[in-house]
mmCIF file with all atom_site columns, C-alpha atoms in Angstrom:
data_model
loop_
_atom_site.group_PDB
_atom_site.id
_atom_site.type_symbol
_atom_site.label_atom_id
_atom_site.label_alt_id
_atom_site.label_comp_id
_atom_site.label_asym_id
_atom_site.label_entity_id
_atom_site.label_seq_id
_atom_site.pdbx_PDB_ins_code
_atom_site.Cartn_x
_atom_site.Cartn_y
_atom_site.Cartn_z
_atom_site.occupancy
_atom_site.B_iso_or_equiv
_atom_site.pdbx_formal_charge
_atom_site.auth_seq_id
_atom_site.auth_comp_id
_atom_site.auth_asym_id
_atom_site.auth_atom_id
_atom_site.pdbx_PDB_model_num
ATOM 1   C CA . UNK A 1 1   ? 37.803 -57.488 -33.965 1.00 68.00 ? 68  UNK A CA 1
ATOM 2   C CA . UNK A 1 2   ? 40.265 -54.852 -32.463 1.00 70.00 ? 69  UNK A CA 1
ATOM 3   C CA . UNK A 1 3   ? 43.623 -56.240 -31.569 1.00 86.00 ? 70  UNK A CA 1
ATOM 4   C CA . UNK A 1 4   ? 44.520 -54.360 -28.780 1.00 94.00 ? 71  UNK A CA 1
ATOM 5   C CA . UNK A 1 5   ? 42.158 -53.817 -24.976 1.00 94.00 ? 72  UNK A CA 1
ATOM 6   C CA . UNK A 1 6   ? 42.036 -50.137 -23.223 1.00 97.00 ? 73  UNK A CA 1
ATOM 7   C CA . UNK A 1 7   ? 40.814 -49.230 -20.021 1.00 97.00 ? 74  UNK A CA 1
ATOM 8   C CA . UNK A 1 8   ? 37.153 -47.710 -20.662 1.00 96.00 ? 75  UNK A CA 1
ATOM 9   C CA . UNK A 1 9   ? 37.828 -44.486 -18.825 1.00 97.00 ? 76  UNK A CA 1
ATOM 10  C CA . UNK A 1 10  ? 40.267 -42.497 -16.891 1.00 97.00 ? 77  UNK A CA 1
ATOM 11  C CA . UNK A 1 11  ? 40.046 -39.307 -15.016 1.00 97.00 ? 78  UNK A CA 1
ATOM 12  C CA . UNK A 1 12  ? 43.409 -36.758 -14.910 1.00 97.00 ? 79  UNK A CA 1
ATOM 13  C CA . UNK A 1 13  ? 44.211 -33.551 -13.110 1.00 97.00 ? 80  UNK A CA 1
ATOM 14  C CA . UNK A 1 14  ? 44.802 -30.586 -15.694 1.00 97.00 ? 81  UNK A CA 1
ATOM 15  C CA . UNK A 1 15  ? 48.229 -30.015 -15.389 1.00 97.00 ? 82  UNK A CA 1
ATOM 16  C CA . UNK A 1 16  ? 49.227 -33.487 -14.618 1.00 97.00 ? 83  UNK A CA 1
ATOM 17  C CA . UNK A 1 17  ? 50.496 -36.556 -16.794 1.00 97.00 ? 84  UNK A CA 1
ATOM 18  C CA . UNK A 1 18  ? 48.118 -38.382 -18.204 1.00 98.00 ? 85  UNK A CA 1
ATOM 19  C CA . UNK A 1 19  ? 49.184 -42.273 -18.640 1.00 98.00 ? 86  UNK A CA 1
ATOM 20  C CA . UNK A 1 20  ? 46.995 -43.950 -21.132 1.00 98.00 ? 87  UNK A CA 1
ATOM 21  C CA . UNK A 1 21  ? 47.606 -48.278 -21.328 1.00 98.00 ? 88  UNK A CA 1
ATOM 22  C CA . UNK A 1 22  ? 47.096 -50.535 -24.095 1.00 97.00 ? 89  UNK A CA 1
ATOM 23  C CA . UNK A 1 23  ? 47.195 -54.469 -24.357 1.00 96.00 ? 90  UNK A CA 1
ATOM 24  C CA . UNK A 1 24  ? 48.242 -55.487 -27.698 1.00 94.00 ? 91  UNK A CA 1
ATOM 25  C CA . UNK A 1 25  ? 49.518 -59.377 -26.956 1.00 93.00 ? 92  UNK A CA 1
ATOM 26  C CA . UNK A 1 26  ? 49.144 -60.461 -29.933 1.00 91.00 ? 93  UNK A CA 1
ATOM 27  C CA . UNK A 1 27  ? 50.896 -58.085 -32.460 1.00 91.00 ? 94  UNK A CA 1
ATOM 28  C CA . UNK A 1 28  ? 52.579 -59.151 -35.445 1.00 88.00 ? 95  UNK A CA 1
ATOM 29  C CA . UNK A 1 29  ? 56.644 -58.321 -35.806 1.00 85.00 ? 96  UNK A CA 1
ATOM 30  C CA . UNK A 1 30  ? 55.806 -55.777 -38.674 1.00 85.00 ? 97  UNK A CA 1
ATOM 31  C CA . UNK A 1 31  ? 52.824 -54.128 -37.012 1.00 89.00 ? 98  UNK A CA 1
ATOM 32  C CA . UNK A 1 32  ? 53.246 -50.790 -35.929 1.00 91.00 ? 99  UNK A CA 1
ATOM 33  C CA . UNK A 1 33  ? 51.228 -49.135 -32.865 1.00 94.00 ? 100 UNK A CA 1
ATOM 34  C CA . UNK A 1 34  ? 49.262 -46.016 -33.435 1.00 94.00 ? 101 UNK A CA 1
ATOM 35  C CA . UNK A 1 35  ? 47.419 -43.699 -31.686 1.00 96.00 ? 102 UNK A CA 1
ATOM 36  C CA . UNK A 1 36  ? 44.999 -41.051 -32.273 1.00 96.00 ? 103 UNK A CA 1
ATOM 37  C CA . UNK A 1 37  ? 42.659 -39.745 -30.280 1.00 97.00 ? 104 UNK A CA 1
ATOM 38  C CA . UNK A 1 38  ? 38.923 -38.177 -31.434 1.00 95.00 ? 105 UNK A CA 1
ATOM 39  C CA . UNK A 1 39  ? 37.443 -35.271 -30.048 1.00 93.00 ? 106 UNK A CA 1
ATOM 40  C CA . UNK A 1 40  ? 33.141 -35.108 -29.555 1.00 84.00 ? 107 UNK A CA 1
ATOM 41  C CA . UNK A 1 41  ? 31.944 -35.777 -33.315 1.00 78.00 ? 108 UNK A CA 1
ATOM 42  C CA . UNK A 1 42  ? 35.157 -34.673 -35.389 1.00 88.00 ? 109 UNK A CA 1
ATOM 43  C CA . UNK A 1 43  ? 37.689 -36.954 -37.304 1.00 92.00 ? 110 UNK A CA 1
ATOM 44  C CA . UNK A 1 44  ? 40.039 -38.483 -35.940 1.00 94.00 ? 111 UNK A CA 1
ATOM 45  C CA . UNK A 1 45  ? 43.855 -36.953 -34.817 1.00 94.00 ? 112 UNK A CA 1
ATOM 46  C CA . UNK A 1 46  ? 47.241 -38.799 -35.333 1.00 93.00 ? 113 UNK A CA 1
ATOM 47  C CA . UNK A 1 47  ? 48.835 -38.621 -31.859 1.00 95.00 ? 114 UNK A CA 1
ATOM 48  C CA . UNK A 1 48  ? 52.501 -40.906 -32.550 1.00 94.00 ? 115 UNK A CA 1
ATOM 49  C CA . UNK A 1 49  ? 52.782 -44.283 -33.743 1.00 92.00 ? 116 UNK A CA 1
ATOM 50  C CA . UNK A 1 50  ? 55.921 -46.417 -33.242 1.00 93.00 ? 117 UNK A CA 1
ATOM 51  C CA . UNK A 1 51  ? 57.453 -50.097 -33.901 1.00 92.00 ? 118 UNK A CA 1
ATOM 52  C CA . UNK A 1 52  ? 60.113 -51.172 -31.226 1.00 91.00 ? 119 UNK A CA 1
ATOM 53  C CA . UNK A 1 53  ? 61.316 -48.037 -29.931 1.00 88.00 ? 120 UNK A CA 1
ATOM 54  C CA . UNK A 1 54  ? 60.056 -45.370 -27.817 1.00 94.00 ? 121 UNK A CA 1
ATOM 55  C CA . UNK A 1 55  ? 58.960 -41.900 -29.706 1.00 95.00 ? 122 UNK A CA 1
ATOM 56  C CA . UNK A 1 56  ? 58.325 -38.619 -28.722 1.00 97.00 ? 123 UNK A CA 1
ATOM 57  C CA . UNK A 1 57  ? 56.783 -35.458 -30.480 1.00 95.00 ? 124 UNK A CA 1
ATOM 58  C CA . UNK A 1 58  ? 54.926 -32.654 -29.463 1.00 95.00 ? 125 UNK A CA 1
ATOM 59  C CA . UNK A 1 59  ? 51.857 -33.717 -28.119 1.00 94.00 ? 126 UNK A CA 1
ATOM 60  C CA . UNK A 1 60  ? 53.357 -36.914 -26.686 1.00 97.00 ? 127 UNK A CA 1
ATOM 61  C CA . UNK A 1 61  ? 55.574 -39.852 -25.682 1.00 98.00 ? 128 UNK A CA 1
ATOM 62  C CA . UNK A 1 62  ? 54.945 -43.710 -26.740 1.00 98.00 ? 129 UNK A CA 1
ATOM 63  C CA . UNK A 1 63  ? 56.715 -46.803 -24.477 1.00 98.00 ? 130 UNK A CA 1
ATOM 64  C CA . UNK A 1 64  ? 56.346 -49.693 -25.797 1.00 97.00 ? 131 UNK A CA 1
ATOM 65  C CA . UNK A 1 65  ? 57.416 -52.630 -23.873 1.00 96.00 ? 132 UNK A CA 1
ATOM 66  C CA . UNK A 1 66  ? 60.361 -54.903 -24.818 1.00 95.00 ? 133 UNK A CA 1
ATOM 67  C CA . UNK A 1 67  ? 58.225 -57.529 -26.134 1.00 94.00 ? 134 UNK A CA 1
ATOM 68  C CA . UNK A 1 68  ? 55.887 -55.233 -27.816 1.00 95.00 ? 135 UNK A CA 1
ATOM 69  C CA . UNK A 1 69  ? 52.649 -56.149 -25.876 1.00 95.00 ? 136 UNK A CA 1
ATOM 70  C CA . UNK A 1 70  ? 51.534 -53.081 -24.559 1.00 96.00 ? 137 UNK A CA 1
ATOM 71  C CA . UNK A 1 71  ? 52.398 -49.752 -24.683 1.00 97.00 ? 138 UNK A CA 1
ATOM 72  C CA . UNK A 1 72  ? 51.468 -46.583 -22.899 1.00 98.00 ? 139 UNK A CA 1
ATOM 73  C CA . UNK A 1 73  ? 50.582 -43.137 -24.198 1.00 98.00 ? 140 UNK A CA 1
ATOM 74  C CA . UNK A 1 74  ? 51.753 -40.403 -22.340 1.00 98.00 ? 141 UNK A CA 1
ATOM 75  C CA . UNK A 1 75  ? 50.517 -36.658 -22.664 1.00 98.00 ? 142 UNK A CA 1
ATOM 76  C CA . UNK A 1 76  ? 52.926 -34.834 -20.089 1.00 97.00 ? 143 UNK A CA 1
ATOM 77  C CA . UNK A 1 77  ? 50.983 -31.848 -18.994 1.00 96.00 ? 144 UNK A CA 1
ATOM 78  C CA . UNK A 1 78  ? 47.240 -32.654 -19.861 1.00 97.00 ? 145 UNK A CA 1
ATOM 79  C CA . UNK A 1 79  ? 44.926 -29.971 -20.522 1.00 97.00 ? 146 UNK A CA 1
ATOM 80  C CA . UNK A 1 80  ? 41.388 -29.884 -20.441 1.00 97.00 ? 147 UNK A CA 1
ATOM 81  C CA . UNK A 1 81  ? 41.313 -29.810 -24.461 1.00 95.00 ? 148 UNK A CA 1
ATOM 82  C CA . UNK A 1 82  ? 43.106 -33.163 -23.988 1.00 97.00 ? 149 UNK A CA 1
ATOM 83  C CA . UNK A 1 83  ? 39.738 -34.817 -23.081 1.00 97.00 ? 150 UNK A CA 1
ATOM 84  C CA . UNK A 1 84  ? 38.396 -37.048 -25.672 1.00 97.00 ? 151 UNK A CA 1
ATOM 85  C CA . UNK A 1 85  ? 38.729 -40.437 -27.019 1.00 96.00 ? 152 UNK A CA 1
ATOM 86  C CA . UNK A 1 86  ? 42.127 -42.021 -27.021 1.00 98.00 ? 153 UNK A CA 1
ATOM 87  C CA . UNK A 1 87  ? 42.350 -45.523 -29.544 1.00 96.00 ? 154 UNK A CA 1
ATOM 88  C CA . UNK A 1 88  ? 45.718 -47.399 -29.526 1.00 96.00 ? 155 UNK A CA 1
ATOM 89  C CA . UNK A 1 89  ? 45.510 -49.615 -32.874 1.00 94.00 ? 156 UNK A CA 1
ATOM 90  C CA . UNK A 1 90  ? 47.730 -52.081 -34.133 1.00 91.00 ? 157 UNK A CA 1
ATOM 91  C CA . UNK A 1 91  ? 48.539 -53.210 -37.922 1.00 84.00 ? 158 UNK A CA 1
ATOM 92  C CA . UNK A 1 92  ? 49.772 -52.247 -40.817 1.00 77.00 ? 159 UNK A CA 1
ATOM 93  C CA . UNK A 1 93  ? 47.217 -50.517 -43.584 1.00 72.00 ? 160 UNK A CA 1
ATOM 94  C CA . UNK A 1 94  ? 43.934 -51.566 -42.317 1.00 75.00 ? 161 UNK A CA 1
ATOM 95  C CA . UNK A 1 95  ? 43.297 -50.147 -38.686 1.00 84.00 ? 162 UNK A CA 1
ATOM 96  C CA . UNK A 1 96  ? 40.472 -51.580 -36.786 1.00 85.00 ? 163 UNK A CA 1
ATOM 97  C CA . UNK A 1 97  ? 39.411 -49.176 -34.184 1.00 89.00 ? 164 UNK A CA 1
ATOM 98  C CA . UNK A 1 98  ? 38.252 -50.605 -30.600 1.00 89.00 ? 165 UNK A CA 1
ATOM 99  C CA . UNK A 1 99  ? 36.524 -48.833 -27.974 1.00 90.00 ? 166 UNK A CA 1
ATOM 100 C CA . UNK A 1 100 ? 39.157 -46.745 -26.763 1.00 95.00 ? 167 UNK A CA 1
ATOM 101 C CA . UNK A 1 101 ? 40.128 -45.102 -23.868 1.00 97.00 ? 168 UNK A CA 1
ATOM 102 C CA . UNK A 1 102 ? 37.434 -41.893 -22.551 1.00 97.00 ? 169 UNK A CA 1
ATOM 103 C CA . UNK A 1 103 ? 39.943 -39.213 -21.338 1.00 98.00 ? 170 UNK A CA 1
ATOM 104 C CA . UNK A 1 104 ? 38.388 -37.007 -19.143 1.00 97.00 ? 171 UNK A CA 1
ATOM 105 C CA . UNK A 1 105 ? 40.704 -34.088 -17.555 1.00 97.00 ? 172 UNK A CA 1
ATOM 106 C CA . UNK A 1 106 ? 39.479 -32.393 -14.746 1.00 97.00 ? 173 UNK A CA 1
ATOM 107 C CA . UNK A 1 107 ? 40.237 -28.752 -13.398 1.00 95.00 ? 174 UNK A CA 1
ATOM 108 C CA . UNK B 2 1   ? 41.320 -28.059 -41.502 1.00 65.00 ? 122 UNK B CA 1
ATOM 109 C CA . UNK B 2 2   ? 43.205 -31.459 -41.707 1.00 72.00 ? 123 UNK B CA 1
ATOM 110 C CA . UNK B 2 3   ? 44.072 -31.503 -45.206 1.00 93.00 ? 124 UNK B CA 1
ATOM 111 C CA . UNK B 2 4   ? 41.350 -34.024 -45.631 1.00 96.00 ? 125 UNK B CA 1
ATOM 112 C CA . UNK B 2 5   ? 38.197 -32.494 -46.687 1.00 97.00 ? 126 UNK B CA 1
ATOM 113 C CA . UNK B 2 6   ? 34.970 -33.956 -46.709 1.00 97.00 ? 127 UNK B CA 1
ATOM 114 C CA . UNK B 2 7   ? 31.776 -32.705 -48.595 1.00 97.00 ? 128 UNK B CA 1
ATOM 115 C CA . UNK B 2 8   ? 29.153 -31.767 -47.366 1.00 97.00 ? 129 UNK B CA 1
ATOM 116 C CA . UNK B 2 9   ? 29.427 -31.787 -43.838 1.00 96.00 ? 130 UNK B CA 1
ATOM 117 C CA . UNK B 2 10  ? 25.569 -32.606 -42.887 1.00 97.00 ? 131 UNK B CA 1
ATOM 118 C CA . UNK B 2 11  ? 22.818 -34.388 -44.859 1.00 96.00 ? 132 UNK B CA 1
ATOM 119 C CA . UNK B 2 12  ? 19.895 -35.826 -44.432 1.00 96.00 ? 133 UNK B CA 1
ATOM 120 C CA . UNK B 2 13  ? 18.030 -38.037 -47.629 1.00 94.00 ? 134 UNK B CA 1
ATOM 121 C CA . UNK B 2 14  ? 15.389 -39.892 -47.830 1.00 92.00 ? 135 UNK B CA 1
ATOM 122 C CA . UNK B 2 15  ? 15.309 -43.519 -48.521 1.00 90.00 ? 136 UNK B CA 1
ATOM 123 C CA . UNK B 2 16  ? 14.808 -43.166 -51.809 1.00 89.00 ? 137 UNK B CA 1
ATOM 124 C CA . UNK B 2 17  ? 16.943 -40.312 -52.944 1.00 90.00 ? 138 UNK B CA 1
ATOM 125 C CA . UNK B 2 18  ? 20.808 -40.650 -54.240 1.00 94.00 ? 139 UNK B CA 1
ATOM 126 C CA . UNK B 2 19  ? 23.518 -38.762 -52.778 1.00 96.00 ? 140 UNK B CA 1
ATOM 127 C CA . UNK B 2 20  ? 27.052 -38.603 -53.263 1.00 97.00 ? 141 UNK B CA 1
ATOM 128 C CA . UNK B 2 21  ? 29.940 -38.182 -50.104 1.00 98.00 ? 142 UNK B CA 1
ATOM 129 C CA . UNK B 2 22  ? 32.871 -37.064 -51.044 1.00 98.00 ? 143 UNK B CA 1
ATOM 130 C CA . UNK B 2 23  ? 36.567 -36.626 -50.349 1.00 98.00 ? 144 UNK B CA 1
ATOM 131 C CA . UNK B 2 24  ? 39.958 -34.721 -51.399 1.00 97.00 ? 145 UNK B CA 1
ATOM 132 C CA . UNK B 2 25  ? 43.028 -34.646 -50.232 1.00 96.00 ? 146 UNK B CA 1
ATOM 133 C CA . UNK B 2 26  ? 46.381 -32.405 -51.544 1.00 89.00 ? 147 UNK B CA 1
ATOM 134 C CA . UNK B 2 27  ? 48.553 -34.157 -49.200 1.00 92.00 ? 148 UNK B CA 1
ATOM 135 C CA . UNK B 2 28  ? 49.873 -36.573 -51.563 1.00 91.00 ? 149 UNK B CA 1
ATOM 136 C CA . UNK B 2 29  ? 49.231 -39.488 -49.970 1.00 92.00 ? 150 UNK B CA 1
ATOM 137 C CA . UNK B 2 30  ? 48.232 -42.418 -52.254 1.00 89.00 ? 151 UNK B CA 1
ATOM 138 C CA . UNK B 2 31  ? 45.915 -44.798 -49.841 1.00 90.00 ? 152 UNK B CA 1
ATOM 139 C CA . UNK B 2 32  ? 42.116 -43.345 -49.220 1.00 92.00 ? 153 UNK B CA 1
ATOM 140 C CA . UNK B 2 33  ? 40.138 -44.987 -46.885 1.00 93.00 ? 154 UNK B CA 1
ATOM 141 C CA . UNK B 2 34  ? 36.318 -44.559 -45.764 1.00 96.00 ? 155 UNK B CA 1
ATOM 142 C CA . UNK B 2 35  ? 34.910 -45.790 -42.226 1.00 95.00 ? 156 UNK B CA 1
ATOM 143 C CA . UNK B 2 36  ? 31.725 -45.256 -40.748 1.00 96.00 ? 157 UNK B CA 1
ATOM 144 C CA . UNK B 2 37  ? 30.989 -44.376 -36.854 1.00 95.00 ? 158 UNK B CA 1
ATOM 145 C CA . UNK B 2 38  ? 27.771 -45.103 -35.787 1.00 93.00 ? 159 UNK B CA 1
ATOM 146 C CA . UNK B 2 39  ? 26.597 -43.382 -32.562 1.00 88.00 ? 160 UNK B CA 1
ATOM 147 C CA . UNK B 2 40  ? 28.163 -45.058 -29.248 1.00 79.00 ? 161 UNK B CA 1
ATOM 148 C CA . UNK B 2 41  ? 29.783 -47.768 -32.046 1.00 85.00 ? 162 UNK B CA 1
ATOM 149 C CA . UNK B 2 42  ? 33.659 -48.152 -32.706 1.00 88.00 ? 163 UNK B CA 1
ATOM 150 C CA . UNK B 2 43  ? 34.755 -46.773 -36.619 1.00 91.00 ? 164 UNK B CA 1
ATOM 151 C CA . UNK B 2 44  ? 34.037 -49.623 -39.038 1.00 92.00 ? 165 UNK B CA 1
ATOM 152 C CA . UNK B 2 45  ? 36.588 -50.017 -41.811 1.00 92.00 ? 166 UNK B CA 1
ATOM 153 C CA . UNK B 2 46  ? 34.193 -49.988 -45.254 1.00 94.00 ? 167 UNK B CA 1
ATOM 154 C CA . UNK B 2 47  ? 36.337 -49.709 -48.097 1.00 93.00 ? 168 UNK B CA 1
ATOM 155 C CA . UNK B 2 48  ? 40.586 -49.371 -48.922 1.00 91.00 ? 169 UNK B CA 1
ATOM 156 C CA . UNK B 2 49  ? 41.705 -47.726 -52.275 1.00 91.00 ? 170 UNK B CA 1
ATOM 157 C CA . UNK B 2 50  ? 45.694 -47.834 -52.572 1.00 85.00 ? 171 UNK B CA 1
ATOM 158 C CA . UNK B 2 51  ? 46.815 -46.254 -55.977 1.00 81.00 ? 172 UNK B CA 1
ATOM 159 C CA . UNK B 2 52  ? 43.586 -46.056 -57.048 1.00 80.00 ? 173 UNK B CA 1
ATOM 160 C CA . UNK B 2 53  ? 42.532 -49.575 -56.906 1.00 81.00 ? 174 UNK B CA 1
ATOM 161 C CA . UNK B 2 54  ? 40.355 -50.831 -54.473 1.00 82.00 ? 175 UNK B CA 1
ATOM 162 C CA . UNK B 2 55  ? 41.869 -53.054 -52.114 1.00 79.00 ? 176 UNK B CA 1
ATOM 163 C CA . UNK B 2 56  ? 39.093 -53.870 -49.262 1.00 77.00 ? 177 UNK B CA 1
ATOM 164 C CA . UNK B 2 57  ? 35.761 -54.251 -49.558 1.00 77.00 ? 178 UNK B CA 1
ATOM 165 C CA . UNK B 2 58  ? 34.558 -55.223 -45.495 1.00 76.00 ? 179 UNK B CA 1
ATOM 166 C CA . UNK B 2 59  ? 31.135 -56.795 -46.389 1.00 85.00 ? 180 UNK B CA 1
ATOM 167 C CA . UNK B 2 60  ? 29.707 -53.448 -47.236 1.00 92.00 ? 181 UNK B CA 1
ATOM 168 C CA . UNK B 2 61  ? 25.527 -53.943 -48.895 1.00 93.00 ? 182 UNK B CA 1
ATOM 169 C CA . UNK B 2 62  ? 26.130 -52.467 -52.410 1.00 93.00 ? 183 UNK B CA 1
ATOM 170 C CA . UNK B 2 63  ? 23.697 -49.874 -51.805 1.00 95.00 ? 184 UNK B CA 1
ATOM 171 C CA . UNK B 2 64  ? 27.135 -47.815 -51.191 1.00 96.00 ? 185 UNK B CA 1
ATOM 172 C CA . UNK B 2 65  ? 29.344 -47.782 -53.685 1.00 95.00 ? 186 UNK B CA 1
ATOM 173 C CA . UNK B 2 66  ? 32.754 -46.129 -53.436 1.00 95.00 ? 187 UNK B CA 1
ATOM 174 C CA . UNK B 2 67  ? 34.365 -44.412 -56.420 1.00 95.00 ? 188 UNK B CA 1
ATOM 175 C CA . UNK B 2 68  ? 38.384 -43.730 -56.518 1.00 94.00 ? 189 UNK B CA 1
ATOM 176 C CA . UNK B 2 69  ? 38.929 -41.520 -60.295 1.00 94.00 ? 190 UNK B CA 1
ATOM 177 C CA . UNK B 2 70  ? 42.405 -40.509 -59.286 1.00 92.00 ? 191 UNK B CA 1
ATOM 178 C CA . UNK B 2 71  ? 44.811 -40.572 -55.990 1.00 89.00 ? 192 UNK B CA 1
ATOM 179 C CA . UNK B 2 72  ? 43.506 -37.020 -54.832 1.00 94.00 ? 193 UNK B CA 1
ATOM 180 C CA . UNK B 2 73  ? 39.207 -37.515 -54.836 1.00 96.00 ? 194 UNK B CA 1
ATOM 181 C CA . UNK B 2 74  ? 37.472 -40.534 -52.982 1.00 97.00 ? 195 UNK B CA 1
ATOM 182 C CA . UNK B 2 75  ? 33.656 -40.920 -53.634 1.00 97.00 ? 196 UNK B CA 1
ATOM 183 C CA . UNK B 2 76  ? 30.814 -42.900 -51.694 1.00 97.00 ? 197 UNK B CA 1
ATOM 184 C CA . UNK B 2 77  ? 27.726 -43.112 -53.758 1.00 97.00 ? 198 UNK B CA 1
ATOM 185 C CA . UNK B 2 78  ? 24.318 -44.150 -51.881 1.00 96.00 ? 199 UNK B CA 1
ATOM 186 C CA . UNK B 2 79  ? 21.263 -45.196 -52.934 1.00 94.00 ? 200 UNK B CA 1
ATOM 187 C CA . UNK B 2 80  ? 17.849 -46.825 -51.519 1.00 94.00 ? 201 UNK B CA 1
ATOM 188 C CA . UNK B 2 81  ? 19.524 -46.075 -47.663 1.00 94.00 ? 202 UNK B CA 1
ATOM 189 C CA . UNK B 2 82  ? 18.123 -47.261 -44.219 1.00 94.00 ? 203 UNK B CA 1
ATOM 190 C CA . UNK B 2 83  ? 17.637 -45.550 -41.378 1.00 94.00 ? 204 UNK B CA 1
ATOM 191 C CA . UNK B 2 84  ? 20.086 -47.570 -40.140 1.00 94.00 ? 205 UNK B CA 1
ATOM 192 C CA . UNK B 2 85  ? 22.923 -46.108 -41.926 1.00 96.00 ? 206 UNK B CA 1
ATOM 193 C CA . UNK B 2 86  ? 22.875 -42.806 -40.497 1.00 96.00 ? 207 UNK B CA 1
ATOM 194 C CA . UNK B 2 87  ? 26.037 -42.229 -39.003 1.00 96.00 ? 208 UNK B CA 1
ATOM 195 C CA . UNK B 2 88  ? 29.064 -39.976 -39.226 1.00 96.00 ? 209 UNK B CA 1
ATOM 196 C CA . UNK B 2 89  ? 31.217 -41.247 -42.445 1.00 98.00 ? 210 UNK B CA 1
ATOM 197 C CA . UNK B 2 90  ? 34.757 -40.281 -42.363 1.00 97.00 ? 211 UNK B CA 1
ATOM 198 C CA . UNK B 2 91  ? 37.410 -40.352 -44.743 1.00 97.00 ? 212 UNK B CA 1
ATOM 199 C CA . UNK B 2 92  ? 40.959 -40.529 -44.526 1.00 95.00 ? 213 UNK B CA 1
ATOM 200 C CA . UNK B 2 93  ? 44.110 -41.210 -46.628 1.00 94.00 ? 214 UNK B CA 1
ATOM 201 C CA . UNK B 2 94  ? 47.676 -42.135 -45.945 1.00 91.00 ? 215 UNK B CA 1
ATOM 202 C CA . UNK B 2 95  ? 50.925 -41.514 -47.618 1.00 85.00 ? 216 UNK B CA 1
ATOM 203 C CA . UNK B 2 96  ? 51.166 -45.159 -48.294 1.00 70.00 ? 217 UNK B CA 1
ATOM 204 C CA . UNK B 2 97  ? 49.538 -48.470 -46.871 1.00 56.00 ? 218 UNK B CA 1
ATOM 205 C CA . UNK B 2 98  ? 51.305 -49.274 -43.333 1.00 61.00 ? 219 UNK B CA 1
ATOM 206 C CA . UNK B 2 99  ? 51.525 -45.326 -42.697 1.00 71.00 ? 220 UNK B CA 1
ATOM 207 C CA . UNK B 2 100 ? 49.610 -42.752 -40.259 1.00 86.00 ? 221 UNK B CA 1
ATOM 208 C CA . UNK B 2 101 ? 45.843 -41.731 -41.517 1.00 91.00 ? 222 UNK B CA 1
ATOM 209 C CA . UNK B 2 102 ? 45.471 -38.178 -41.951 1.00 93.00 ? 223 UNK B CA 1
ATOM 210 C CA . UNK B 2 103 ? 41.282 -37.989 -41.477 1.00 95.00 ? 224 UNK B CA 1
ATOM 211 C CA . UNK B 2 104 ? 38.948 -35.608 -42.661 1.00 96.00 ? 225 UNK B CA 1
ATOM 212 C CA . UNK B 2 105 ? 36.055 -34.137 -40.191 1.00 95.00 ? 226 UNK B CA 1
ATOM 213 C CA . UNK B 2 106 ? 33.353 -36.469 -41.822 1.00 96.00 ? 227 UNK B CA 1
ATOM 214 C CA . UNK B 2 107 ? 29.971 -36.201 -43.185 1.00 97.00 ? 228 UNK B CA 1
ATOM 215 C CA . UNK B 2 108 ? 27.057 -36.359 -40.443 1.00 96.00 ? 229 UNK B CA 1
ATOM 216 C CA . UNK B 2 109 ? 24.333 -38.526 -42.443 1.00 97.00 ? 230 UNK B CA 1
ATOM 217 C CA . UNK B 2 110 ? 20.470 -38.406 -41.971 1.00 96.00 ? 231 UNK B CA 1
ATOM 218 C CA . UNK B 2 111 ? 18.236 -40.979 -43.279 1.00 95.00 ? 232 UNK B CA 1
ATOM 219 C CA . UNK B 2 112 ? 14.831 -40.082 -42.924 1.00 93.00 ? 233 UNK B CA 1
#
């Protein structure tokens, strides 16, 4: 079973910041958090991944909480190519995907 | 294109035909993984190959059968399929085990 619990759906305003949450209360100290997210029938697309700290990149920013069980994805300025599936995993080598999140941006 | 490519990108066989899926990466990664995504389903882990050697095998009926020949090319071999198994099969690989997946855009299987 998936480690880690999303929120089913969310709605965002183009333009806005989109705030994605994951639950991940039982991670392991040497288990990393990931996130990719999977556009209608295509592989899917490394977003960031981090351990303790908070990252950034260029097509987003990860906080993870001090104790490391959650996190939230944030995409700054969504656009409506941002809509698709968003999965926050947690492990090492061996990723077991949940449900994910259904991003939906709206114009 | 990802740097993961998958081949072919559609096919449909019949439950009593053979068909091979198959995979290559140049990124120089050394871990090659295959999942399968059935429709409305999460991606299910199937098999882990790190340096060539398979590592996990999650419970997957032996009427798919993964071949690794070197760090670059990741096969699935099927045989005497269900309908059941149609699903999109992707493939991805990683620079080493703990690291981000780089996948590939999958093949969309048919079982007729």
């Amino acid at each position: 079973d998936a480690k880690t619990t999303q929120p089913p759906s969310m709605d965002c305003a183009e333009g806005r910041a989109a705030n994605l949450p994951c639950n991940h209360s039982t991670i392991s100290g040497n288990e990393y958090v990931y996130w990719y997210r999977q556009i209608h029938s295509q592989g899917p697309q490394y977003i960031i991944h981090g351990l303790k700290n908070n990252e950034t990149n260029e097509m987003a920013s990860l906080i993870i909480t001090e104790d490391r069980k959650s996190s939230t994805l944030i995409l700054p300025h969504a656009t409506l190519r941002d809509t698709a599936v968003y999965y926050c995993i947690v492990g090492t080598y061996k990723y077991i995907f949940g449900t994910g999140t259904r991003l939906k941006v709206l114009a | 294109e990802t740097g993961v490519t998958q081949t072919p990108r559609h096919l449909v066989m019949g439950m009593t035909n053979k068909k091979s899926l198959k995979c290559e990466q140049h990124l120089g990664h050394n871990a090659m993984y295959w999942y399968k995504q059935s429709a409305k389903k999460p991606l299910e882990l199937m098999f882990v190959y790190s340096l060539e050697e398979r590592v996990e095998n999650n419970s997957v009926p032996s009427r798919f059968s993964p071949e690794c020949p070197n760090s670059s090319h990741l096969f699935l071999h099927l045989h005497t399929l269900q309908p059941e198994d149609s699903a999109l099969y992707l493939c991805a690989s990683s620079q080493q085990t703990g690291d981000g997946y780089t996948f590939g855009s999958g093949t969309r299987l048919t079982v007729v």
